[in-house]
Structure formats: C-alpha cells, structure tokens
Amino acid sequence: METLYNFLEKNSLYIVLIIVLLVWIGIFSFAYKLDKKVKKLEESIKE
Amino acid sequence: MKNFWKFLLFVLMTIVIIGTFVPPIVQYPKSFFEFPLIPGLEDKARIIFFHVPTAWLTVLAYLLAMFYGIRYLKRKDMYDDIKSVSAAALGFVFCILATVTGSVWAKFTWGSFWHWDPRETSIFILLLIYGAYFALRSALDSEEKRARLSAIYSIIAFLTTPFFIFIMPRLMIGLHPGSLEIDPATGQVRASSNPVIKFEMAANMRVVFFLSLIAFTILFFWFWNLAHRILKLEHVSQKEI
Amino acid sequence: MKKIFYIFYKDFSSELRMRFALNALIMFVVVAVSTILFSLGSESVAPNVYAGMFWVVVFFSAMSGLSRVFVSEEERGTTLILSLIANPVTVFLGKFLFNLVLIFFINSVIALLYMFLFQEFLIQNWNSFLLAYVLGNFGISASSTIIAAIISKANVKGTLYPVLAFPVLLPLILMLIEITKSAMEGNPISDVEAELLVLISYDVVMITASILVFDIIWRD
C-alpha cells in the first residue's frame, strides 16, 4: 500500500488515469442498469 | 442525420481522451500540443478534463429535474415526472462520480480525502439532496403523489443553494480554482496564492476543456433520453396490464 | 385571520391535554444534554464547540418534535375536515404558529439547561444571540412545517424527516453557529451583520415559498 502510494505520488499521470477509469465505471454501470430495465420490459411484453 | 450527435460525441470524446493523456507537460510550451508546467500540480492538472464535467452535469441534471418537476405540477403529465426522475437518477450518478474523483485527487494533492472546502461542501449537500429525493420517492406509493411531492421537495431544496454561495466562502478557506481566502493578518478577503487556486488554463488546455464539457453534455442528453424512453415504455406496459 | 388562531388553539389545547409529544421532547433534550455532559467529563472545550453542540441538540429535537403537526392529522384522519373548513394558507399559518411556539419553548429549555450545566457556555453579547435565536426559530419552524407537510403523505414518516430536512436546514444551522460563536466571544453585533442578513432572507424566502407550494401538497 505504501509503495503504491509513493508510486502514484511520483507518477501523477496515473492518478488522472484512475479518475478517468472511475468516470468510465460510473457511465458503464448506468448503461448496465438501463440494459437490465430493458430486459425486464421485454420479458413483461412477451408474457 | 439523426445520428449525427452520436458520431460527434464519439469524435469529441476520443479527442478529449487523447488530449488528456498525450500532450507532454513542459516548462516553456512552444508548440500547440504542449501543456505548461504548473509547480505543485504537474500531471495532476489534467484532472480538470474529467472532474469538472461531472460536477457540471450534476448541477445541470438537478436543474432539469426541477424544471420538469415544475412542468409536471403545471400540466399534470406523467411523462414530465418520468423525465424529471431520470434526470435526477443520472445526476445522482454524476454527483457520486464528482465526489469520488475529487476526493481521490485531493488525497494526492492536498493530503487527505476530504477538506470541507466550499465546493466539496456544496457537492456533499447536493449528494444529500439527491439521496433525500430518492428516499422520499421510495416512501410514497401512489404515482401521482410521488410525482407531486418530489417536485415540491426539489423546489424547496433548490431554494437553499443561493445561501451556500454566500455562506461558504465566509466560513471556509477555498481550495478550488477561483476561490478567495481570508488574509489571517488583516482579515480582508484576497485572492489566494495557492497553485491550485491560481490555476489558469493555457489556451490549448481551454480548448480540450470546452470540448470535454460539450462531449459530456451530449453524453448526458443521450443517456437521459434513453432512460426516460425506457421508463416511459415501462409506464405504458404497466398500464396495459 | 381568526381561523389561524383557531387552528393554532386546537393544536395547542390537544397538545396540552395529551402532552406526550411535549414530555417526550423534554426527555429527549435531557437525554441529549446529559450524553454531552458524560462524554465531556470534566474537560473544557473551545467556545465554538459549545456553539455547535447547542444547535445540534436544537436541530435534532426539532426533528423529533416538529413533524407531529401534520402527521397527527393524518393519523387521526382529520385532514379532510381541516381542508374543508379552512383554506390552505390558513392551515399552513396555523401549523406554523404552533411549531413556532413549540420550538421557542424547547429552545428556551435547551438554552437554560446549557447555561446551568456548562460553565463555559457564557453569552457575552446578548443582542446578537437573541436576534439569532428569534430569527433561527422562525427559520427552523418554517422549513420544518413544510417538510412535515410533505412527510405526512409518506409511509415511513419518522426516519424520513431528518433526511429531508437536513439539507434544507443546514445553511440556517451554519449561520446560527457562526453568530453564537461570535456572541460567546463577545464581539459586537456589527461583526455578524452579514450572517444576520442571511438569516432574515432565509426566513423570508422559506416562509413565502412554503405558503406558495403548500397549496399543492394540501390538495389531494
């Protein structure tokens, strides 16, 4: 943990990378949630 | 032509991602793709292309949720409420993102995850308001009541925001760009000397920044559109049953 | 105008008859203050901590007591009758008045307890403290009445109330803490002029906005 912190402190570009990844995770999880809703909708229409 | 926006979004986001990581940071930028060095920030200055748009979308989503809430109260159209709640759901996601990305960055720049600086406090309040909004919605079972009361709550909660704009700078020392600080010696408000607060974007950074704002705004409207269309379908299919 | 007092009087007399809300509230204040006493022991802390703790107790006792005004109507099923005999503005002002009296009473109890139990809780500038106290009570009462009206329609009333009220009341509480701190340090009233102006504008905005939107909540 300590070494990771030091590494990130020296190579701060990777902090930006982490932030971009976090934003991507957020957008992805929203899309995933939408997909699940559509699936539920499809099932309810099929019945 | 209808899909033009999606291609524009694709192109813009690609440019923003490249613009965030590729340009080298040098002391004296000579060509257009070099960013100037800011002592104390270095590579960390690049966060602005991803952190600020999420915060902007949080606010935009809140305003849209309130706007459609008020429109619901006027027209009693259920689709206005659906638009309002999907804007709020998306705003909540971006609010969490703005908070988390900000605090990860703060850990490495300011030393700890949370500082209660004015902007941090206001995003925290916004997070609470979003949370309260959804808590209220889940506690009401009738559809009509849910739409009406959550619209009213969004208005009441919005009324307190101007106070935060006036209060926060008086109570706390800001750490974000553009903040003022209180001179400990004279008690006067002055522009701060901190590198983050003095931060001013170079022209080429500004271009990437505004492209990023546009790209994220298009992304927001796209997802919002998808979300409220799906909720509308759900609403219609529930009515048929 | 008369009807406002009738509604106020109705709530007031039923409260006096039952008194369980009031008793529970006083017990709540006693418990909260004694918890603070236990946790402090014999240590003395900075004045701003006392100012903060004072308004924290006020906030939470307001949260536990002020939601009753509309919830009790809803529980007894008298909402419909009330909406037939009086127009929404009258109902709101009557309830607001009742909450105002209740919060004034509770806050006075808390303030007296603080003055007796904490030697360090010394107000040096009474003018600014009393101004903040009055304006703060108006603000707390206005926003908690409107939130109580929203909450009375929901399923889980008790837990939802502080969640909804906290973001709305936070600017008020922060200002009150600032002014109380300054009053405890004995600074002149001109020091907290801006804070007092914010308090006044908060009260005006909250009361007008509540009257405007209450109509929509009340009509079922």
PDB file of N, CA, C and O in Angstrom, chain B residues 68 71-82 147:
ATOM      1  N   TYR B  68     -38.538  19.944 -14.976  1.00  0.00           N
ATOM      2  CA  TYR B  68     -39.609  19.030 -15.370  1.00  0.00           C
ATOM      3  C   TYR B  68     -40.552  18.751 -14.213  1.00  0.00           C
ATOM      4  O   TYR B  68     -41.729  18.459 -14.425  1.00  0.00           O
ATOM      5  N   ARG B  71     -42.899  21.580 -14.375  1.00  0.00           N
ATOM      6  CA  ARG B  71     -43.780  21.389 -15.517  1.00  0.00           C
ATOM      7  C   ARG B  71     -44.841  20.331 -15.206  1.00  0.00           C
ATOM      8  O   ARG B  71     -45.979  20.432 -15.638  1.00  0.00           O
ATOM      9  N   TYR B  72     -44.436  19.327 -14.423  1.00  0.00           N
ATOM     10  CA  TYR B  72     -45.436  18.324 -14.014  1.00  0.00           C
ATOM     11  C   TYR B  72     -46.532  18.983 -13.182  1.00  0.00           C
ATOM     12  O   TYR B  72     -47.716  18.731 -13.398  1.00  0.00           O
ATOM     13  N   LEU B  73     -46.119  19.829 -12.239  1.00  0.00           N
ATOM     14  CA  LEU B  73     -47.106  20.469 -11.377  1.00  0.00           C
ATOM     15  C   LEU B  73     -48.081  21.323 -12.182  1.00  0.00           C
ATOM     16  O   LEU B  73     -49.237  21.469 -11.834  1.00  0.00           O
ATOM     17  N   LYS B  74     -47.582  21.879 -13.310  1.00  0.00           N
ATOM     18  CA  LYS B  74     -48.442  22.723 -14.129  1.00  0.00           C
ATOM     19  C   LYS B  74     -49.357  21.900 -15.023  1.00  0.00           C
ATOM     20  O   LYS B  74     -50.531  22.204 -15.161  1.00  0.00           O
ATOM     21  N   ARG B  75     -48.795  20.869 -15.663  1.00  0.00           N
ATOM     22  CA  ARG B  75     -49.566  20.176 -16.704  1.00  0.00           C
ATOM     23  C   ARG B  75     -50.126  18.838 -16.270  1.00  0.00           C
ATOM     24  O   ARG B  75     -50.927  18.252 -16.973  1.00  0.00           O
ATOM     25  N   LYS B  76     -49.641  18.316 -15.130  1.00  0.00           N
ATOM     26  CA  LYS B  76     -50.080  17.004 -14.625  1.00  0.00           C
ATOM     27  C   LYS B  76     -49.867  15.897 -15.653  1.00  0.00           C
ATOM     28  O   LYS B  76     -50.691  15.013 -15.820  1.00  0.00           O
ATOM     29  N   ASP B  77     -48.754  16.003 -16.381  1.00  0.00           N
ATOM     30  CA  ASP B  77     -48.438  14.995 -17.379  1.00  0.00           C
ATOM     31  C   ASP B  77     -47.420  14.041 -16.766  1.00  0.00           C
ATOM     32  O   ASP B  77     -46.334  14.462 -16.353  1.00  0.00           O
ATOM     33  N   MET B  78     -47.746  12.751 -16.704  1.00  0.00           N
ATOM     34  CA  MET B  78     -46.870  11.780 -16.047  1.00  0.00           C
ATOM     35  C   MET B  78     -45.494  11.700 -16.711  1.00  0.00           C
ATOM     36  O   MET B  78     -44.504  11.394 -16.064  1.00  0.00           O
ATOM     37  N   TYR B  79     -45.426  11.987 -18.015  1.00  0.00           N
ATOM     38  CA  TYR B  79     -44.132  11.880 -18.712  1.00  0.00           C
ATOM     39  C   TYR B  79     -43.163  12.960 -18.250  1.00  0.00           C
ATOM     40  O   TYR B  79     -41.946  12.771 -18.320  1.00  0.00           O
ATOM     41  N   ASP B  80     -43.699  14.074 -17.794  1.00  0.00           N
ATOM     42  CA  ASP B  80     -42.814  15.105 -17.243  1.00  0.00           C
ATOM     43  C   ASP B  80     -42.131  14.590 -15.994  1.00  0.00           C
ATOM     44  O   ASP B  80     -40.940  14.816 -15.776  1.00  0.00           O
ATOM     45  N   ASP B  81     -42.898  13.852 -15.166  1.00  0.00           N
ATOM     46  CA  ASP B  81     -42.303  13.286 -13.959  1.00  0.00           C
ATOM     47  C   ASP B  81     -41.266  12.237 -14.312  1.00  0.00           C
ATOM     48  O   ASP B  81     -40.213  12.144 -13.673  1.00  0.00           O
ATOM     49  N   ILE B  82     -41.549  11.450 -15.357  1.00  0.00           N
ATOM     50  CA  ILE B  82     -40.581  10.424 -15.770  1.00  0.00           C
ATOM     51  C   ILE B  82     -39.287  11.084 -16.217  1.00  0.00           C
ATOM     52  O   ILE B  82     -38.189  10.651 -15.853  1.00  0.00           O
ATOM     53  N   ALA B 147     -44.977  11.949  -7.731  1.00  0.00           N
ATOM     54  CA  ALA B 147     -44.552  12.972  -8.681  1.00  0.00           C
ATOM     55  C   ALA B 147     -44.698  14.368  -8.073  1.00  0.00           C
ATOM     56  O   ALA B 147     -43.785  15.190  -8.144  1.00  0.00           O
TER      57      ALA B 147
END
